[in-house]
PDB file of C-alpha atoms and ligand atoms in Angstrom:
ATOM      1  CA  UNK A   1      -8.961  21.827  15.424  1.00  0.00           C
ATOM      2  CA  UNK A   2      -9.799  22.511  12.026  1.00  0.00           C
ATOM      3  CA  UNK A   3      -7.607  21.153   9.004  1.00  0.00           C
ATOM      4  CA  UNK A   4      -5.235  23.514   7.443  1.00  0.00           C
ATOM      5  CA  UNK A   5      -5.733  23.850   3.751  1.00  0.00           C
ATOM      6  CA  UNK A   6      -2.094  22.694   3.612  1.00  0.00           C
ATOM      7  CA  UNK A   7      -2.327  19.757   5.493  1.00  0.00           C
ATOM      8  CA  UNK A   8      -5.690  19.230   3.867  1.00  0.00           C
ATOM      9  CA  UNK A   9      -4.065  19.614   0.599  1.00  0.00           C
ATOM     10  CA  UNK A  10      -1.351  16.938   1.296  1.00  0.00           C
ATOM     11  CA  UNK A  11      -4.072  13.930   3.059  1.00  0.00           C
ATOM     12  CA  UNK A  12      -6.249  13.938  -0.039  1.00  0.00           C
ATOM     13  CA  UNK A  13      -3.036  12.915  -2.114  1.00  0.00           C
ATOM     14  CA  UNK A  14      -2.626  10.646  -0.005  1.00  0.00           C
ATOM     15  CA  UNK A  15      -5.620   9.449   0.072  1.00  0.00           C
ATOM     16  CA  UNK A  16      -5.819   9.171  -3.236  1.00  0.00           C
ATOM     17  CA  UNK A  17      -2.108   7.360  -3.318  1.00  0.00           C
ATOM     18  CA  UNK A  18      -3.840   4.765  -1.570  1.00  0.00           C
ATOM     19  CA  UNK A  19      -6.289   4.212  -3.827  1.00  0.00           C
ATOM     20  CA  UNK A  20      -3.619   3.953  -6.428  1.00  0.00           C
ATOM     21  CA  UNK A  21      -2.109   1.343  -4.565  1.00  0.00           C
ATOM     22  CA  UNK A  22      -4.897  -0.850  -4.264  1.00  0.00           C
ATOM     23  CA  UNK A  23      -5.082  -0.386  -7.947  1.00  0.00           C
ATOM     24  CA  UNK A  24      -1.218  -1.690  -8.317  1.00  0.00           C
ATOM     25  CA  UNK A  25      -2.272  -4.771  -6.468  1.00  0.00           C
ATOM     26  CA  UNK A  26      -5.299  -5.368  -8.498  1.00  0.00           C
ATOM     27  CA  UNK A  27      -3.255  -5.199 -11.467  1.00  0.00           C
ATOM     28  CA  UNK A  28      -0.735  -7.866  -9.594  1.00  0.00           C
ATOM     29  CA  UNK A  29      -3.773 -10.023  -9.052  1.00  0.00           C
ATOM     30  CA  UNK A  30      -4.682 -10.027 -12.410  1.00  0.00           C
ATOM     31  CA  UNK A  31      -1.142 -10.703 -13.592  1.00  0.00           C
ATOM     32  CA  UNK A  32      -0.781 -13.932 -10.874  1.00  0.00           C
ATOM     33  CA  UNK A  33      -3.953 -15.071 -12.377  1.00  0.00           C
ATOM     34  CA  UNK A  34      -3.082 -14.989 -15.503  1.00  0.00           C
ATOM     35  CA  UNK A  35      -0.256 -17.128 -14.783  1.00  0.00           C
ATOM     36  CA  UNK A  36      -1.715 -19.506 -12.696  1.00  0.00           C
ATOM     37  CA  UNK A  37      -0.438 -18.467  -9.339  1.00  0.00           C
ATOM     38  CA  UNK A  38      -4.048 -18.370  -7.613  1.00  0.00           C
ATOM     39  CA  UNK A  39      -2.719 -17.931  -4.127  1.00  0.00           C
ATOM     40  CA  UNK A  40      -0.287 -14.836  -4.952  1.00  0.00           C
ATOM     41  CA  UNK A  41      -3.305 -13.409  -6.546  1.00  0.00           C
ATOM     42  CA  UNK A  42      -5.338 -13.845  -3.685  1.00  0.00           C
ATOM     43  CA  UNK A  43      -3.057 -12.473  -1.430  1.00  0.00           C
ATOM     44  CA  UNK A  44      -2.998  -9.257  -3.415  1.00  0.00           C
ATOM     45  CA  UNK A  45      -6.772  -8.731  -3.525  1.00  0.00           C
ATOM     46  CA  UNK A  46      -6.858  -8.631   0.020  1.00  0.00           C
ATOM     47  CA  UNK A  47      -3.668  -6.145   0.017  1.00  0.00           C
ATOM     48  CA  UNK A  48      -5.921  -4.299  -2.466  1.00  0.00           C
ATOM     49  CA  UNK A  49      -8.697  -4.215   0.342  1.00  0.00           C
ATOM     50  CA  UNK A  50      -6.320  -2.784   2.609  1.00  0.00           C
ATOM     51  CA  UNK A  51      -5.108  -0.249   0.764  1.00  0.00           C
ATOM     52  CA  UNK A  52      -9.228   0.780   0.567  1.00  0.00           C
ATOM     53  CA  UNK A  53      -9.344   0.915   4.083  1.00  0.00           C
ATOM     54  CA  UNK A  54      -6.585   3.133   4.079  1.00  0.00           C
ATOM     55  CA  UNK A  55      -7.562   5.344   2.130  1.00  0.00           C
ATOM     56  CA  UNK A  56     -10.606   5.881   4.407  1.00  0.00           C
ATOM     57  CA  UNK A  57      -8.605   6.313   7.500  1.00  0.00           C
ATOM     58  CA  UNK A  58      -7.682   9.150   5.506  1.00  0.00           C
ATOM     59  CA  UNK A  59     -10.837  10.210   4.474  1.00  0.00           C
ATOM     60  CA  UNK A  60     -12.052   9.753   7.645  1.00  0.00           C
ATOM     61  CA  UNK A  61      -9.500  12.368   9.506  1.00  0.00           C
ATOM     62  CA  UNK A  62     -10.354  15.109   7.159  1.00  0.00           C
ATOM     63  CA  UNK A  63     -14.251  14.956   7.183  1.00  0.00           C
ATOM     64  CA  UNK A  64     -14.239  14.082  10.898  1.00  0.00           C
ATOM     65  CA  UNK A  65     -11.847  18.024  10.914  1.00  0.00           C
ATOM     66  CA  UNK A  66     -14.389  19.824   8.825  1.00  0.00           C
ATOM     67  CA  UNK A  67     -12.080  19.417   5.396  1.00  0.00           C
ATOM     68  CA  UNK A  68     -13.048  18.426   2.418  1.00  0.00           C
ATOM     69  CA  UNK A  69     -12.342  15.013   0.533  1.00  0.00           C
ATOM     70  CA  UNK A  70     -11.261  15.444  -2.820  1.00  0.00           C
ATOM     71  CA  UNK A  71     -11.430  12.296  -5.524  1.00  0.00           C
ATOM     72  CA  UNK A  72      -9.182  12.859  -8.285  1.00  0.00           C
ATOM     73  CA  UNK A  73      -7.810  10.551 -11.421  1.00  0.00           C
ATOM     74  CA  UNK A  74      -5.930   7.196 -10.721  1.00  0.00           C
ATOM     75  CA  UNK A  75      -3.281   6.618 -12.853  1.00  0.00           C
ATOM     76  CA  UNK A  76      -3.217   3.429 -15.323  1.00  0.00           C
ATOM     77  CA  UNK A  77      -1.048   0.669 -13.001  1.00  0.00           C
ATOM     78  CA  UNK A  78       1.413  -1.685 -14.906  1.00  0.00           C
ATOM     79  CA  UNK A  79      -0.120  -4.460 -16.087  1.00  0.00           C
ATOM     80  CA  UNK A  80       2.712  -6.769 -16.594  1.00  0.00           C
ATOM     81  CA  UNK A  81       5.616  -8.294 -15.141  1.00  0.00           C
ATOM     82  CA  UNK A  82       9.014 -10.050 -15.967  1.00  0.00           C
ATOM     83  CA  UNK A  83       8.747 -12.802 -13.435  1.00  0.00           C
ATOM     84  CA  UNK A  84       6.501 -13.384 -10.174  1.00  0.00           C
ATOM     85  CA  UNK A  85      10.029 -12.165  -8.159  1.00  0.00           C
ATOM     86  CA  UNK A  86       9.612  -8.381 -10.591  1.00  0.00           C
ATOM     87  CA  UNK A  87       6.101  -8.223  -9.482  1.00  0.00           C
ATOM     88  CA  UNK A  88       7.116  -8.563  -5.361  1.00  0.00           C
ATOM     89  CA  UNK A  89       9.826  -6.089  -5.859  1.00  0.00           C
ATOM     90  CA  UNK A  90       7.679  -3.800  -6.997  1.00  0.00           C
ATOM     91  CA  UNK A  91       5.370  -4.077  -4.393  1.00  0.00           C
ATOM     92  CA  UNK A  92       8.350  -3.790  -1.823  1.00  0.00           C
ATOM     93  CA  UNK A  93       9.992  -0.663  -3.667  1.00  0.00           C
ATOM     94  CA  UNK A  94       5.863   1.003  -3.741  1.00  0.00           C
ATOM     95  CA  UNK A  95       5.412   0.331   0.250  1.00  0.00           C
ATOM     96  CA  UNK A  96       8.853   2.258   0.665  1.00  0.00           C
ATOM     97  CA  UNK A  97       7.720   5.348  -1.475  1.00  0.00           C
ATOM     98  CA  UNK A  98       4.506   5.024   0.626  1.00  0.00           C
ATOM     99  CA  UNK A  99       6.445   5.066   3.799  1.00  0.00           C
ATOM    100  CA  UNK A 100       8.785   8.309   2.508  1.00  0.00           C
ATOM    101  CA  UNK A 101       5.169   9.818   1.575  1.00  0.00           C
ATOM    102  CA  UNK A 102       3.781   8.937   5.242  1.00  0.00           C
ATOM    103  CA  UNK A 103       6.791  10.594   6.744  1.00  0.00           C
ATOM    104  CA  UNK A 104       6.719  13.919   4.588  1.00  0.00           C
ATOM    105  CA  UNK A 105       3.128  14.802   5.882  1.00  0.00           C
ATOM    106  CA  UNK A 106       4.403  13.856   9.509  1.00  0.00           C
ATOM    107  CA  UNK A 107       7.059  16.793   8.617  1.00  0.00           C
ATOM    108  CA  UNK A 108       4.267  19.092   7.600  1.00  0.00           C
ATOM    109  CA  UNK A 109       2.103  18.062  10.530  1.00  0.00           C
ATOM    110  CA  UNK A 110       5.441  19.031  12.686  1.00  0.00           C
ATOM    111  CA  UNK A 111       5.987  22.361  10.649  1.00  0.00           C
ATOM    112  CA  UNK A 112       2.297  23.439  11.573  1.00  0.00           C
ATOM    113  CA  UNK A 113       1.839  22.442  14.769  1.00  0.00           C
ATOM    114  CA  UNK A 114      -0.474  19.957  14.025  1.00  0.00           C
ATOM    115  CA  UNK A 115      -1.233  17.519  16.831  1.00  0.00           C
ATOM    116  CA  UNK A 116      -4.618  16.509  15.438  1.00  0.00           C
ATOM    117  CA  UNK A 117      -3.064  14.623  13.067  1.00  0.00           C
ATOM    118  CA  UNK A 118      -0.664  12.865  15.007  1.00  0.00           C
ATOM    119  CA  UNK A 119      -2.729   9.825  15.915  1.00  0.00           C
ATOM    120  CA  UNK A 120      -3.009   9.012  12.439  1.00  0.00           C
ATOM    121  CA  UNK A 121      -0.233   9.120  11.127  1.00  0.00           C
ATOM    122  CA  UNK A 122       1.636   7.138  13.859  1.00  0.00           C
ATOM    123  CA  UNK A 123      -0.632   4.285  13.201  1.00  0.00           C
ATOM    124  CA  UNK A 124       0.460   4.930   9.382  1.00  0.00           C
ATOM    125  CA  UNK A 125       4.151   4.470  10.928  1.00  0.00           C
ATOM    126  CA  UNK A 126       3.661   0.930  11.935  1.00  0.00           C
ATOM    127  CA  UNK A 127       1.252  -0.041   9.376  1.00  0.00           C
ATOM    128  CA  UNK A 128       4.293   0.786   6.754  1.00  0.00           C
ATOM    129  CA  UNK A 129       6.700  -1.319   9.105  1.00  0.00           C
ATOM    130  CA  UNK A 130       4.381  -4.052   8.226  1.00  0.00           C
ATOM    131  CA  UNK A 131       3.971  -3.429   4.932  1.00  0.00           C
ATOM    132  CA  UNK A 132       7.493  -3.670   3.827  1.00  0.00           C
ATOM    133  CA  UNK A 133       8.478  -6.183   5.800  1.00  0.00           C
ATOM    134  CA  UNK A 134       5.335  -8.559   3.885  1.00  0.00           C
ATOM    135  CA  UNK A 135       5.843  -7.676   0.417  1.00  0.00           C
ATOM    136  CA  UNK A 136       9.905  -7.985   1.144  1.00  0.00           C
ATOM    137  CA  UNK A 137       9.935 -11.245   2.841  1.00  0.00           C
ATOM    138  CA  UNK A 138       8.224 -12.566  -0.487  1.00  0.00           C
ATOM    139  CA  UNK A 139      10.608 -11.224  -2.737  1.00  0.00           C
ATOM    140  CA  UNK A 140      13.371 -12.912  -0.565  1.00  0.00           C
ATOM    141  CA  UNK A 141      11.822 -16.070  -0.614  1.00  0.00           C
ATOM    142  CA  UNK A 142      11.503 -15.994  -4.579  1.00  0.00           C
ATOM    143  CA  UNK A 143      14.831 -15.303  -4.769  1.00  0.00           C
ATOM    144  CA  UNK A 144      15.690 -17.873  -2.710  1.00  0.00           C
ATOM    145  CA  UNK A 145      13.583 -20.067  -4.536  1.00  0.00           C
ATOM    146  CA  UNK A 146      14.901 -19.591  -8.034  1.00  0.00           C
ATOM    147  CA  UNK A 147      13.792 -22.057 -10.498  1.00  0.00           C
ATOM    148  CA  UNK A 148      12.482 -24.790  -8.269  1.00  0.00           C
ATOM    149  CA  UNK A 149       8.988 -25.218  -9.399  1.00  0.00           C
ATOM    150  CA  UNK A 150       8.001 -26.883  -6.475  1.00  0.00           C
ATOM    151  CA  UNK A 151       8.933 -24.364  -4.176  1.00  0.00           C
ATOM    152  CA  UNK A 152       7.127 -21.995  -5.868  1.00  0.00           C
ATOM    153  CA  UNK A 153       3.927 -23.717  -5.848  1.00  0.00           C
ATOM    154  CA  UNK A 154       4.482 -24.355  -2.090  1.00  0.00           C
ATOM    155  CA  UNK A 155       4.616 -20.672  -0.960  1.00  0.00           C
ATOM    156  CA  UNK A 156       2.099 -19.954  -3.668  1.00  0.00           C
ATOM    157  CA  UNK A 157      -0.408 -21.969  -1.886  1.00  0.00           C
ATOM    158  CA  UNK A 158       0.612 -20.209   1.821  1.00  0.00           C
ATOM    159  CA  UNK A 159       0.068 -16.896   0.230  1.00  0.00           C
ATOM    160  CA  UNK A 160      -3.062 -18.289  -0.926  1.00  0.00           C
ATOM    161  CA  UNK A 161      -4.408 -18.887   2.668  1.00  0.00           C
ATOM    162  CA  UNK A 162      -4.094 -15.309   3.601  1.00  0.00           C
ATOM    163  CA  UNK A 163      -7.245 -14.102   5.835  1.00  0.00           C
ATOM    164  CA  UNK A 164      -7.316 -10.428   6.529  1.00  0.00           C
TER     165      UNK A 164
HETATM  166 MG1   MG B 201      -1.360   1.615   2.160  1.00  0.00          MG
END
């Protein structure tokens, strides 16, 4: 079945959403870099691949329905942070708007009948499980962590070993 132009309409900002949230976690790598926590920044430039091959999946679906992929601007991501702990809860609050996103085109889907689409964006449904459950798993440990140096470097160094 051919895409709607609604449903269309409402992949490609997706799409593009996940382009902007590779960019986030670019900007997170660069940040962990720049204070020394190589494994944190490691972790996120493989998040930042992920978010890539998400936005294909997406890309994918609408080409593969005779629809047309549309680029358009990424917005500037933060470039700083207050602590390692702000950065993670960022991440964790951005998968959550993702998810809310995911769900709202399901609704559309729904509302047009779409079953095409259906496939995709149950995978998306899991994916986003995983997604927040990651990013807030770190942001608990950091918290539990607090100001033990030692710590920090530990689980900086287990993020760093991150394959895929
Ligand atoms: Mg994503």
């Amino acid at each position: 079945m051919e895409i709607s132009k609604e449903l269309q309409e409402a992949i490609n900002d997706q799409l593009n959403f996940e382009l902007y949230s590779g960019y986030i976690y670019l900007s997170m790598a660069a940040y962990f870099e720049s204070i020394n926590l190589n494994g944190m920044a490691h972790w996120m430039k493989i998040q930042a691949s992920e978010e890539y091959e998400h936005a294909m999946r997406f890309w994918e679906h609408i080409s593969d329905r005779a629809g047309l992929v549309i680029l358009k601007t990424i917005e500037g991501p933060t470039r700083e942070w207050d602590s390692p702990l702000a950065a993670w809860e960022n991440a964790y609050e951005h998968e959550k708007i993702v998810t809310e996103r995911i769900f709202k085109i399901g609704k559309l889907a729904e509302k047009l009948g779409d079953k095409s689409a259906i496939p995709l964006l149950n995978w998306f449904y899991e994916e986003q499980v995983e997604e927040e459950e990651q990013t807030q798993k770190v942001a608990d440990l950091l918290r539990m962590i607090g100001d033990n140096q030692g710590a920090l470097f530990m689980l900086d160094g287990r993020l760093g070993s991150r394959e895929k």
